[in-house]
Amino acid sequence: MIIFFICITLLILGYKFYSPFVEKQAGIDPNVKTPQVRFEEGVDYVAIHPVKAFLIQFLNIAGVGPIFGPILGAMYGPIALVWIVVGNILGGAVHDYFSGVMSIKEDGKSLPEIAGKYFNIFFKGIMLIFTAMLLFFVGVVFIMSPAGLLSSLSYFEGTFLAGNTFWVLVILGYYFLATLLPIDKIITKLYPFFGALMIVMTTLIAVSLLFNAPNLPVMGDFLGYFNHDHFSHDFLEPNPDGLPVWPLLFVTITCGAISGFHSTQAPIMARCLTNEKYVRPVYYGAMMCEGIVGCVWALAGIAAFPDGYTELKAMLDQGGPGLVVNHIATSYLGALGGIMAIIAVAVFPITSGDTAFRALRLTIVDAFDIPQNMRNRLLLAVPILVIAYFMTKIDFSLIWRYFAFSNMLLSTSVLWLATKYLFDRGTFHWIVSIPAVIGTSITVSYIMTTAIGFNLPANYSQYIGIGVAILLLTTLSFLHIKRQSKVPASI
């Protein structure tokens, strides 16, 4: 609990003291007209109160990510808390903030358009394909997971509600409306409620852990964790699967620490903010809160299992993270917790899927400069969702195995894009370039060591990752010195 409170305190202090420094480098101007003011059209460019914008952004990026990821990361022990906090303060919050900054500075545009401006059309094309594919597959998976859960509930047994196809069609119908209609018709009305539900549920779990967390290791034991490569049971002995912390932990816990998917959601609120000064509380603030959510569920994943790793892994093998959420919620909150867990696992994925498809529409619109009248919105939404329906019939296990890698790769790409943005401004680019170097090192190490990549021994991939980091830091230092030499000395 001491480590937990230190982590929460650091996240709050990061927002209080570090985020203003980050904001100073970004060139925020409260007096400039935002895209919402300049392009108001009642569909995507719609004025939204900053508090409501925060709740929408929070749920856009959160969903079940900061719940499922930290639960899976709990298999590595309390070191998961350390990664969430360090990753969030130095990487994730900065990543999300600059995703919002660059989008609002570029008329609410999507990532590929921004990449095309700061690099070239070739890079824009790669980002367009990659972003569109990621958004589409996220949307499809977030049709399948809630539909599977709802169809399996005992309440619906023996009725037509037990059919998976029924729930797929219901969710697709909602996605169609959320993708097609103006943002203030559905999303701005439902999301604040679901965002508040996420906050309430997490707060109740956190409070209950204060009074009933008997399975947590003591502080002295935690200090010994760093002498081990793996964690298990009471998280002191190597686990049966031999899971290496580097790089697997860093791609297991993305939401809460750093997630590339968040950047695809940035244009949605960037088109709705009425002043640039709201970028920091909406984007940086939402990611800081997601870090707190991640810490709570990582701690709960450790505390809820007397037999530690073995028991946690057995439950994950039996029913996945959703079953673990239900176990934790009912253990600490009783029947109310069970109901909230069902809502969380069923509804929160939907709140990520709908904005994934909406962001996909915006990405295509930006890339091909398509006017957003009702006819064009229909021509985009209908084919996307029809294809998505047929894709739900396919086994996505192989595709989903690439998602963690893709998510880290996208976040790293955005950090490099932000590096170029600050480099061109002549401000302190190290706040994004160093996390970009670390993200690149993790991404390279992961693809080198994983079975879906080159499947090299873990120590080889670590050396390769370190070598890449050294090369990138050397190149950055050279470019930094070269730029500084061109800056005229002040009189």
Short mmCIF file of C-alpha atoms in Angstrom, two decimals:
data_model
loop_
_atom_site.label_atom_id
_atom_site.label_comp_id
_atom_site.label_asym_id
_atom_site.label_seq_id
_atom_site.Cartn_x
_atom_site.Cartn_y
_atom_site.Cartn_z
CA MET A 1 0.00 0.00 0.00
CA ILE A 2 2.96 2.32 0.61
CA ILE A 3 4.15 1.76 -2.95
CA PHE A 4 0.58 2.30 -4.18
CA PHE A 5 0.23 5.64 -2.39
CA ILE A 6 3.64 6.76 -3.63
CA CYS A 7 2.55 5.92 -7.18
CA ILE A 8 -0.72 7.88 -6.91
CA THR A 9 1.10 10.83 -5.36
CA LEU A 10 3.68 10.87 -8.15
CA LEU A 11 0.98 10.87 -10.82
CA ILE A 12 -0.75 13.85 -9.19
CA LEU A 13 2.54 15.70 -8.71
CA GLY A 14 3.40 14.98 -12.33
CA TYR A 15 0.27 16.80 -13.44
CA LYS A 16 0.76 19.62 -10.94
CA PHE A 17 4.41 20.42 -11.68
CA TYR A 18 5.59 18.60 -14.82
CA SER A 19 2.62 19.23 -17.12
CA PRO A 20 2.96 23.07 -16.94
CA PHE A 21 6.59 22.69 -18.09
CA VAL A 22 5.45 20.45 -20.94
CA GLU A 23 2.73 22.96 -21.86
CA LYS A 24 5.29 25.76 -21.96
CA GLN A 25 7.20 23.96 -24.74
CA ALA A 26 4.09 23.40 -26.85
CA GLY A 27 3.28 27.02 -27.69
CA ILE A 28 -0.27 27.08 -26.39
CA ASP A 29 -2.04 30.36 -27.17
CA PRO A 30 -5.34 31.01 -25.32
CA ASN A 31 -6.07 33.94 -27.64
CA VAL A 32 -6.04 32.05 -30.94
CA LYS A 33 -9.28 30.77 -32.46
CA THR A 34 -9.58 26.99 -32.18
CA PRO A 35 -10.73 24.72 -35.04
CA GLN A 36 -14.14 24.45 -33.37
CA VAL A 37 -14.62 28.21 -33.61
CA ARG A 38 -13.34 28.44 -37.18
CA PHE A 39 -15.04 25.36 -38.66
CA GLU A 40 -18.26 24.94 -36.65
CA GLU A 41 -20.57 22.71 -38.74
CA GLY A 42 -22.72 20.89 -36.18
CA VAL A 43 -21.34 17.40 -36.84
CA ASP A 44 -17.72 17.01 -35.69
CA TYR A 45 -16.78 20.62 -34.96
CA VAL A 46 -19.16 21.19 -32.04
CA ALA A 47 -18.50 23.28 -28.91
CA ILE A 48 -18.24 21.12 -25.77
CA HIS A 49 -17.73 22.25 -22.18
CA PRO A 50 -14.19 21.36 -21.01
CA VAL A 51 -15.45 19.20 -18.11
CA LYS A 52 -17.61 17.17 -20.47
CA ALA A 53 -14.72 17.05 -22.95
CA PHE A 54 -12.48 15.64 -20.21
CA LEU A 55 -14.97 12.87 -19.37
CA ILE A 56 -15.40 11.99 -23.04
CA GLN A 57 -11.64 11.93 -23.66
CA PHE A 58 -11.15 9.87 -20.51
CA LEU A 59 -13.60 7.23 -21.66
CA ASN A 60 -12.37 7.38 -25.27
CA ILE A 61 -8.90 6.33 -24.15
CA ALA A 62 -9.87 4.24 -21.13
CA GLY A 63 -12.53 1.64 -21.93
CA VAL A 64 -11.30 -1.64 -20.49
CA GLY A 65 -7.66 -0.92 -21.38
CA PRO A 66 -6.54 0.40 -17.96
CA ILE A 67 -8.42 -2.50 -16.32
CA PHE A 68 -7.44 -5.51 -18.46
CA GLY A 69 -3.82 -4.44 -19.11
CA PRO A 70 -2.84 -3.93 -15.45
CA ILE A 71 -4.58 -7.20 -14.48
CA LEU A 72 -2.44 -9.05 -17.03
CA GLY A 73 0.56 -7.02 -15.88
CA ALA A 74 -0.07 -8.11 -12.27
CA MET A 75 1.52 -11.44 -13.22
CA TYR A 76 4.84 -9.59 -13.14
CA GLY A 77 4.26 -8.40 -9.58
CA PRO A 78 4.27 -4.89 -8.07
CA ILE A 79 6.86 -3.80 -10.63
CA ALA A 80 3.75 -3.26 -12.80
CA LEU A 81 2.90 -0.25 -10.63
CA VAL A 82 6.34 1.23 -11.26
CA TRP A 83 5.95 0.89 -15.03
CA ILE A 84 2.48 2.46 -15.01
CA VAL A 85 3.71 5.53 -13.12
CA VAL A 86 7.02 6.04 -14.91
CA GLY A 87 5.49 5.25 -18.30
CA ASN A 88 2.56 7.58 -17.66
CA ILE A 89 4.49 10.62 -16.40
CA LEU A 90 7.38 10.47 -18.87
CA GLY A 91 5.64 8.87 -21.84
CA GLY A 92 1.89 8.36 -21.90
CA ALA A 93 0.67 11.72 -20.60
CA VAL A 94 3.16 13.61 -22.77
CA HIS A 95 2.17 11.44 -25.77
CA ASP A 96 -1.53 12.14 -25.29
CA TYR A 97 -0.95 15.83 -24.65
CA PHE A 98 1.04 16.39 -27.83
CA SER A 99 -1.46 14.30 -29.81
CA GLY A 100 -4.04 16.88 -28.77
CA VAL A 101 -1.71 19.86 -29.28
CA MET A 102 -0.71 18.89 -32.81
CA SER A 103 -4.29 18.11 -33.79
CA ILE A 104 -5.74 21.38 -32.46
CA LYS A 105 -2.88 23.32 -34.04
CA GLU A 106 -3.59 21.62 -37.38
CA ASP A 107 -7.34 22.30 -37.62
CA GLY A 108 -8.33 19.11 -35.76
CA LYS A 109 -6.65 16.93 -38.37
CA SER A 110 -5.87 13.24 -37.92
CA LEU A 111 -2.40 11.76 -37.44
CA PRO A 112 -1.61 10.92 -41.09
CA GLU A 113 -2.30 14.50 -42.18
CA ILE A 114 -0.06 15.89 -39.44
CA ALA A 115 2.67 13.38 -40.32
CA GLY A 116 2.46 14.47 -43.95
CA LYS A 117 3.07 18.09 -42.97
CA TYR A 118 6.03 17.47 -40.66
CA PHE A 119 7.68 14.73 -42.71
CA ASN A 120 6.54 13.84 -46.25
CA ILE A 121 3.74 12.27 -48.29
CA PHE A 122 5.37 8.84 -48.12
CA PHE A 123 5.31 8.86 -44.32
CA LYS A 124 1.75 10.18 -44.49
CA GLY A 125 0.72 7.19 -46.62
CA ILE A 126 2.28 4.69 -44.23
CA MET A 127 0.63 6.35 -41.23
CA LEU A 128 -2.72 6.42 -43.05
CA ILE A 129 -2.67 2.68 -43.78
CA PHE A 130 -1.38 1.79 -40.34
CA THR A 131 -3.79 4.05 -38.44
CA ALA A 132 -6.82 2.95 -40.47
CA MET A 133 -6.03 -0.74 -39.97
CA LEU A 134 -5.49 -0.31 -36.23
CA LEU A 135 -8.74 1.62 -35.79
CA PHE A 136 -10.69 -0.93 -37.83
CA PHE A 137 -9.39 -3.95 -35.94
CA VAL A 138 -9.90 -2.24 -32.58
CA GLY A 139 -13.50 -1.55 -33.58
CA VAL A 140 -14.07 -5.14 -34.71
CA VAL A 141 -12.57 -6.69 -31.58
CA PHE A 142 -14.70 -4.37 -29.46
CA ILE A 143 -17.75 -5.76 -31.21
CA MET A 144 -16.76 -9.34 -30.48
CA SER A 145 -15.73 -9.10 -26.82
CA PRO A 146 -18.86 -7.40 -25.39
CA ALA A 147 -21.14 -9.48 -27.65
CA GLY A 148 -19.52 -12.67 -26.38
CA LEU A 149 -19.91 -11.60 -22.76
CA LEU A 150 -23.55 -10.51 -23.07
CA SER A 151 -24.58 -13.65 -24.94
CA SER A 152 -23.03 -15.86 -22.24
CA LEU A 153 -24.79 -14.25 -19.24
CA SER A 154 -26.92 -16.72 -17.29
CA TYR A 155 -29.73 -14.13 -17.15
CA PHE A 156 -30.33 -14.65 -20.89
CA GLU A 157 -30.02 -18.43 -20.98
CA GLY A 158 -32.78 -20.08 -23.04
CA THR A 159 -33.83 -16.83 -24.74
CA PHE A 160 -32.99 -15.18 -28.04
CA LEU A 161 -30.74 -12.84 -26.06
CA ALA A 162 -28.31 -15.75 -25.62
CA GLY A 163 -27.39 -15.60 -29.30
CA ASN A 164 -24.04 -14.02 -30.15
CA THR A 165 -25.29 -12.79 -33.54
CA PHE A 166 -28.09 -10.81 -31.88
CA TRP A 167 -25.67 -8.83 -29.72
CA VAL A 168 -23.25 -8.31 -32.62
CA LEU A 169 -26.09 -6.72 -34.62
CA VAL A 170 -27.22 -4.60 -31.65
CA ILE A 171 -23.68 -3.27 -31.07
CA LEU A 172 -23.20 -2.67 -34.80
CA GLY A 173 -26.45 -0.71 -34.86
CA TYR A 174 -25.19 1.52 -32.06
CA TYR A 175 -21.82 1.92 -33.79
CA PHE A 176 -23.62 2.95 -36.97
CA LEU A 177 -25.47 5.74 -35.16
CA ALA A 178 -22.41 6.86 -33.18
CA THR A 179 -20.31 6.99 -36.37
CA LEU A 180 -22.94 8.71 -38.47
CA LEU A 181 -24.67 11.24 -36.20
CA PRO A 182 -23.26 14.55 -34.92
CA ILE A 183 -21.10 14.09 -31.84
CA ASP A 184 -23.54 15.96 -29.58
CA LYS A 185 -26.44 13.58 -30.32
CA ILE A 186 -25.14 10.38 -28.66
CA ILE A 187 -21.51 10.48 -27.52
CA THR A 188 -21.64 13.72 -25.53
CA LYS A 189 -24.82 12.56 -23.80
CA LEU A 190 -23.77 9.01 -22.82
CA TYR A 191 -20.02 9.33 -22.25
CA PRO A 192 -20.05 11.63 -19.22
CA PHE A 193 -22.28 9.09 -17.43
CA PHE A 194 -20.06 6.13 -18.32
CA GLY A 195 -16.93 8.14 -17.49
CA ALA A 196 -18.36 8.92 -14.05
CA LEU A 197 -19.21 5.21 -13.66
CA MET A 198 -15.59 4.29 -14.36
CA ILE A 199 -14.41 6.79 -11.75
CA VAL A 200 -16.93 5.57 -9.13
CA MET A 201 -16.12 1.91 -9.72
CA THR A 202 -12.37 2.49 -9.48
CA THR A 203 -12.76 4.63 -6.35
CA LEU A 204 -14.84 1.95 -4.62
CA ILE A 205 -12.25 -0.71 -5.46
CA ALA A 206 -9.43 1.53 -4.19
CA VAL A 207 -11.22 2.30 -0.91
CA SER A 208 -12.02 -1.37 -0.33
CA LEU A 209 -8.35 -2.26 -0.86
CA LEU A 210 -7.45 0.08 2.00
CA PHE A 211 -9.40 -2.07 4.43
CA ASN A 212 -9.05 -5.51 2.91
CA ALA A 213 -5.82 -6.30 1.08
CA PRO A 214 -4.30 -9.18 3.09
CA ASN A 215 -2.38 -10.76 0.20
CA LEU A 216 -0.01 -7.90 -0.55
CA PRO A 217 3.73 -8.46 0.01
CA VAL A 218 5.49 -6.29 2.59
CA MET A 219 7.74 -3.37 1.69
CA GLY A 220 10.98 -5.18 2.45
CA ASP A 221 10.09 -7.99 0.09
CA PHE A 222 9.27 -5.54 -2.69
CA LEU A 223 12.77 -4.08 -2.55
CA GLY A 224 14.08 -7.54 -3.34
CA TYR A 225 12.02 -7.85 -6.52
CA PHE A 226 14.58 -5.99 -8.55
CA ASN A 227 17.06 -8.83 -8.03
CA HIS A 228 14.79 -11.17 -10.03
CA ASP A 229 13.96 -11.41 -13.72
CA HIS A 230 10.44 -12.75 -13.14
CA PHE A 231 7.72 -12.64 -10.54
CA SER A 232 5.07 -15.08 -9.28
CA HIS A 233 2.90 -16.26 -6.34
CA ASP A 234 4.04 -13.78 -3.70
CA PHE A 235 6.06 -12.40 -6.63
CA LEU A 236 9.47 -13.43 -5.34
CA GLU A 237 10.12 -16.67 -7.25
CA PRO A 238 10.35 -17.12 -11.03
CA ASN A 239 6.92 -17.83 -12.51
CA PRO A 240 6.27 -21.12 -14.34
CA ASP A 241 6.14 -19.41 -17.74
CA GLY A 242 9.39 -17.49 -17.27
CA LEU A 243 7.93 -14.19 -18.47
CA PRO A 244 10.71 -11.58 -18.85
CA VAL A 245 9.90 -8.09 -17.64
CA TRP A 246 11.77 -6.57 -20.57
CA PRO A 247 10.13 -6.12 -22.99
CA LEU A 248 6.88 -8.03 -22.28
CA LEU A 249 5.65 -5.99 -19.32
CA PHE A 250 5.90 -2.78 -21.36
CA VAL A 251 3.66 -4.06 -24.15
CA THR A 252 1.31 -5.90 -21.78
CA ILE A 253 0.39 -2.70 -19.92
CA THR A 254 -0.18 0.01 -22.51
CA CYS A 255 -3.34 1.85 -21.43
CA GLY A 256 -2.42 3.47 -18.13
CA ALA A 257 1.23 3.78 -19.14
CA ILE A 258 1.37 4.66 -22.86
CA SER A 259 -0.91 3.67 -25.73
CA GLY A 260 -0.77 4.61 -29.39
CA PHE A 261 -4.52 4.09 -29.72
CA HIS A 262 -5.00 7.27 -27.67
CA SER A 263 -3.49 9.38 -30.43
CA THR A 264 -6.12 8.16 -32.89
CA GLN A 265 -8.79 9.59 -30.57
CA ALA A 266 -7.14 13.02 -30.25
CA PRO A 267 -8.89 14.71 -33.22
CA ILE A 268 -12.36 13.99 -31.82
CA MET A 269 -12.01 16.42 -28.90
CA ALA A 270 -9.53 18.68 -30.72
CA ARG A 271 -12.45 19.64 -32.96
CA CYS A 272 -14.65 20.47 -29.96
CA LEU A 273 -12.48 22.52 -27.58
CA THR A 274 -13.27 26.21 -27.47
CA ASN A 275 -9.84 27.31 -26.20
CA GLU A 276 -6.31 25.92 -26.47
CA LYS A 277 -5.84 26.32 -22.72
CA TYR A 278 -8.13 23.29 -22.23
CA VAL A 279 -5.75 20.92 -24.02
CA ARG A 280 -3.70 20.21 -20.89
CA PRO A 281 -6.56 19.36 -18.49
CA VAL A 282 -8.44 17.39 -21.14
CA TYR A 283 -5.61 15.34 -22.66
CA TYR A 284 -2.86 15.31 -20.02
CA GLY A 285 -5.46 15.17 -17.23
CA ALA A 286 -7.37 12.26 -18.76
CA MET A 287 -4.18 10.23 -19.16
CA MET A 288 -3.10 10.99 -15.59
CA CYS A 289 -6.48 9.72 -14.36
CA GLU A 290 -6.11 6.61 -16.51
CA GLY A 291 -2.79 5.98 -14.78
CA ILE A 292 -4.55 6.08 -11.41
CA VAL A 293 -7.14 3.60 -12.70
CA GLY A 294 -4.33 1.34 -13.92
CA CYS A 295 -2.58 1.44 -10.54
CA VAL A 296 -5.78 0.50 -8.70
CA TRP A 297 -6.45 -2.52 -10.90
CA ALA A 298 -2.82 -3.66 -10.89
CA LEU A 299 -2.90 -3.59 -7.09
CA ALA A 300 -6.26 -5.38 -7.04
CA GLY A 301 -4.89 -8.05 -9.37
CA ILE A 302 -2.08 -8.71 -6.91
CA ALA A 303 -4.15 -8.48 -3.74
CA ALA A 304 -7.16 -10.57 -4.74
CA PHE A 305 -5.37 -13.90 -5.09
CA PRO A 306 -3.96 -15.70 -2.01
CA ASP A 307 -2.02 -18.11 -4.25
CA GLY A 308 -0.60 -15.25 -6.28
CA TYR A 309 0.59 -15.86 -9.83
CA THR A 310 -0.65 -19.46 -10.03
CA GLU A 311 -4.22 -18.58 -9.07
CA LEU A 312 -4.30 -15.43 -11.19
CA LYS A 313 -3.03 -17.26 -14.26
CA ALA A 314 -5.52 -20.10 -13.77
CA MET A 315 -8.42 -17.64 -13.73
CA LEU A 316 -7.07 -15.80 -16.77
CA ASP A 317 -6.80 -19.12 -18.64
CA GLN A 318 -10.35 -19.98 -17.63
CA GLY A 319 -12.17 -16.77 -18.53
CA GLY A 320 -9.70 -14.04 -19.42
CA PRO A 321 -9.42 -10.62 -17.75
CA GLY A 322 -13.21 -10.24 -17.71
CA LEU A 323 -13.57 -13.12 -15.26
CA VAL A 324 -10.83 -11.61 -13.08
CA VAL A 325 -12.65 -8.24 -13.05
CA ASN A 326 -15.84 -9.99 -11.93
CA HIS A 327 -13.90 -11.89 -9.21
CA ILE A 328 -12.23 -8.74 -7.89
CA ALA A 329 -15.40 -6.64 -7.97
CA THR A 330 -17.58 -9.25 -6.25
CA SER A 331 -14.84 -10.05 -3.71
CA TYR A 332 -14.54 -6.45 -2.59
CA LEU A 333 -17.94 -4.96 -3.43
CA GLY A 334 -20.36 -7.91 -3.25
CA ALA A 335 -23.42 -8.11 -5.50
CA LEU A 336 -23.13 -4.42 -6.42
CA GLY A 337 -19.58 -5.05 -7.55
CA GLY A 338 -20.71 -7.93 -9.75
CA ILE A 339 -23.24 -5.71 -11.49
CA MET A 340 -20.66 -2.95 -11.99
CA ALA A 341 -18.16 -5.50 -13.31
CA ILE A 342 -20.63 -6.70 -15.94
CA ILE A 343 -21.28 -3.12 -16.99
CA ALA A 344 -17.55 -2.41 -17.12
CA VAL A 345 -16.63 -5.43 -19.21
CA ALA A 346 -19.65 -5.12 -21.53
CA VAL A 347 -20.09 -1.35 -21.91
CA PHE A 348 -16.56 0.07 -21.66
CA PRO A 349 -15.27 -1.85 -24.74
CA ILE A 350 -18.23 -0.43 -26.68
CA THR A 351 -17.18 3.10 -25.72
CA SER A 352 -13.80 2.42 -27.33
CA GLY A 353 -15.24 0.69 -30.39
CA ASP A 354 -17.65 3.45 -31.35
CA THR A 355 -15.02 6.17 -31.22
CA ALA A 356 -12.60 3.88 -33.09
CA PHE A 357 -15.01 3.71 -36.03
CA ARG A 358 -15.77 7.44 -35.75
CA ALA A 359 -12.03 8.21 -35.74
CA LEU A 360 -11.64 5.92 -38.76
CA ARG A 361 -14.26 7.97 -40.61
CA LEU A 362 -12.47 11.20 -39.68
CA THR A 363 -9.12 9.77 -40.81
CA ILE A 364 -10.51 8.84 -44.23
CA VAL A 365 -12.29 12.20 -44.53
CA ASP A 366 -9.08 14.09 -43.79
CA ALA A 367 -6.99 11.99 -46.16
CA PHE A 368 -9.28 12.45 -49.17
CA ASP A 369 -10.85 15.81 -48.26
CA ILE A 370 -14.42 14.48 -48.36
CA PRO A 371 -17.23 16.93 -47.52
CA GLN A 372 -19.19 15.72 -44.50
CA ASN A 373 -22.80 15.83 -45.63
CA MET A 374 -25.19 13.00 -44.69
CA ARG A 375 -24.79 11.20 -48.02
CA ASN A 376 -20.99 11.01 -47.73
CA ARG A 377 -21.16 9.95 -44.10
CA LEU A 378 -23.47 7.10 -45.11
CA LEU A 379 -21.18 6.08 -47.97
CA LEU A 380 -18.33 5.78 -45.48
CA ALA A 381 -20.12 4.31 -42.47
CA VAL A 382 -22.16 1.59 -44.20
CA PRO A 383 -19.29 -0.23 -46.01
CA ILE A 384 -17.02 -0.02 -42.95
CA LEU A 385 -19.58 -1.58 -40.63
CA VAL A 386 -20.76 -4.20 -43.15
CA ILE A 387 -17.17 -5.39 -43.56
CA ALA A 388 -16.76 -5.28 -39.78
CA TYR A 389 -19.77 -7.59 -39.38
CA PHE A 390 -18.27 -10.25 -41.65
CA MET A 391 -14.90 -9.86 -39.95
CA THR A 392 -16.50 -10.89 -36.64
CA LYS A 393 -16.88 -14.38 -38.17
CA ILE A 394 -13.08 -14.76 -38.37
CA ASP A 395 -10.75 -15.95 -35.62
CA PHE A 396 -8.93 -12.83 -34.47
CA SER A 397 -6.49 -14.54 -32.13
CA LEU A 398 -3.57 -14.11 -34.54
CA ILE A 399 -4.47 -10.50 -35.38
CA TRP A 400 -4.87 -9.58 -31.73
CA ARG A 401 -1.41 -10.97 -30.96
CA TYR A 402 0.00 -8.18 -33.12
CA PHE A 403 -2.08 -5.50 -31.43
CA ALA A 404 0.25 -4.95 -28.44
CA PHE A 405 3.20 -4.50 -30.80
CA SER A 406 1.19 -2.23 -33.09
CA ASN A 407 0.03 -0.11 -30.17
CA MET A 408 3.56 0.47 -28.92
CA LEU A 409 4.81 1.14 -32.45
CA LEU A 410 2.13 3.78 -33.04
CA SER A 411 2.80 5.53 -29.73
CA THR A 412 6.50 5.62 -30.57
CA SER A 413 5.74 7.08 -34.01
CA VAL A 414 3.64 9.84 -32.41
CA LEU A 415 6.46 10.67 -29.99
CA TRP A 416 8.85 11.04 -32.93
CA LEU A 417 6.27 13.25 -34.64
CA ALA A 418 6.10 15.39 -31.50
CA THR A 419 9.90 15.48 -31.45
CA LYS A 420 9.87 16.99 -34.94
CA TYR A 421 7.19 19.48 -33.83
CA LEU A 422 9.27 20.72 -30.86
CA PHE A 423 12.52 20.53 -32.81
CA ASP A 424 11.08 22.87 -35.44
CA ARG A 425 9.84 25.20 -32.69
CA GLY A 426 13.30 25.26 -31.13
CA THR A 427 11.99 24.29 -27.68
CA PHE A 428 12.99 21.51 -25.27
CA HIS A 429 12.40 18.44 -27.44
CA TRP A 430 13.94 15.98 -24.94
CA ILE A 431 10.62 15.65 -23.11
CA VAL A 432 9.36 13.65 -26.11
CA SER A 433 12.54 12.53 -27.87
CA ILE A 434 13.89 10.53 -24.91
CA PRO A 435 10.57 8.65 -24.45
CA ALA A 436 10.61 8.10 -28.24
CA VAL A 437 14.05 6.51 -27.97
CA ILE A 438 12.91 4.25 -25.11
CA GLY A 439 9.73 3.31 -26.99
CA THR A 440 11.75 2.43 -30.08
CA SER A 441 14.07 0.28 -27.99
CA ILE A 442 11.12 -1.57 -26.41
CA THR A 443 9.41 -2.05 -29.78
CA VAL A 444 12.55 -3.43 -31.43
CA SER A 445 13.29 -5.70 -28.46
CA TYR A 446 9.73 -7.05 -28.49
CA ILE A 447 9.61 -7.89 -32.19
CA MET A 448 13.04 -9.51 -31.91
CA THR A 449 12.16 -11.77 -28.97
CA THR A 450 8.49 -12.64 -29.54
CA ALA A 451 7.26 -15.72 -31.39
CA ILE A 452 5.34 -13.53 -33.85
CA GLY A 453 8.60 -11.76 -34.68
CA PHE A 454 12.15 -13.09 -34.96
CA ASN A 455 11.93 -15.30 -31.84
CA LEU A 456 15.49 -14.56 -30.70
CA PRO A 457 16.69 -15.36 -27.16
CA ALA A 458 15.67 -12.68 -24.66
CA ASN A 459 19.21 -11.53 -23.93
CA TYR A 460 19.90 -11.02 -27.65
CA SER A 461 16.86 -8.81 -28.06
CA GLN A 462 17.85 -6.76 -25.02
CA TYR A 463 21.30 -6.09 -26.47
CA ILE A 464 19.76 -5.13 -29.81
CA GLY A 465 17.31 -2.79 -28.07
CA ILE A 466 20.11 -1.13 -26.11
CA GLY A 467 22.16 -0.75 -29.29
CA VAL A 468 19.26 0.93 -31.08
CA ALA A 469 18.75 3.31 -28.15
CA ILE A 470 22.43 4.30 -28.11
CA LEU A 471 22.40 4.91 -31.88
CA LEU A 472 19.28 7.06 -31.68
CA LEU A 473 20.55 9.09 -28.71
CA THR A 474 23.83 9.71 -30.51
CA THR A 475 22.00 10.88 -33.64
CA LEU A 476 19.67 13.11 -31.61
CA SER A 477 22.59 14.67 -29.75
CA PHE A 478 24.36 15.39 -33.04
CA LEU A 479 21.25 17.04 -34.52
CA HIS A 480 20.68 18.99 -31.30
CA ILE A 481 24.22 20.35 -31.27
CA LYS A 482 23.96 21.17 -34.97
CA ARG A 483 20.74 23.11 -34.41
CA GLN A 484 22.19 24.96 -31.41
CA SER A 485 25.18 26.06 -33.47
CA LYS A 486 22.82 27.76 -35.93
CA VAL A 487 20.99 29.73 -33.24
CA PRO A 488 22.42 33.27 -33.11
CA ALA A 489 23.89 34.27 -29.77
CA SER A 490 21.78 36.69 -27.76
CA ILE A 491 23.13 40.20 -27.34
#
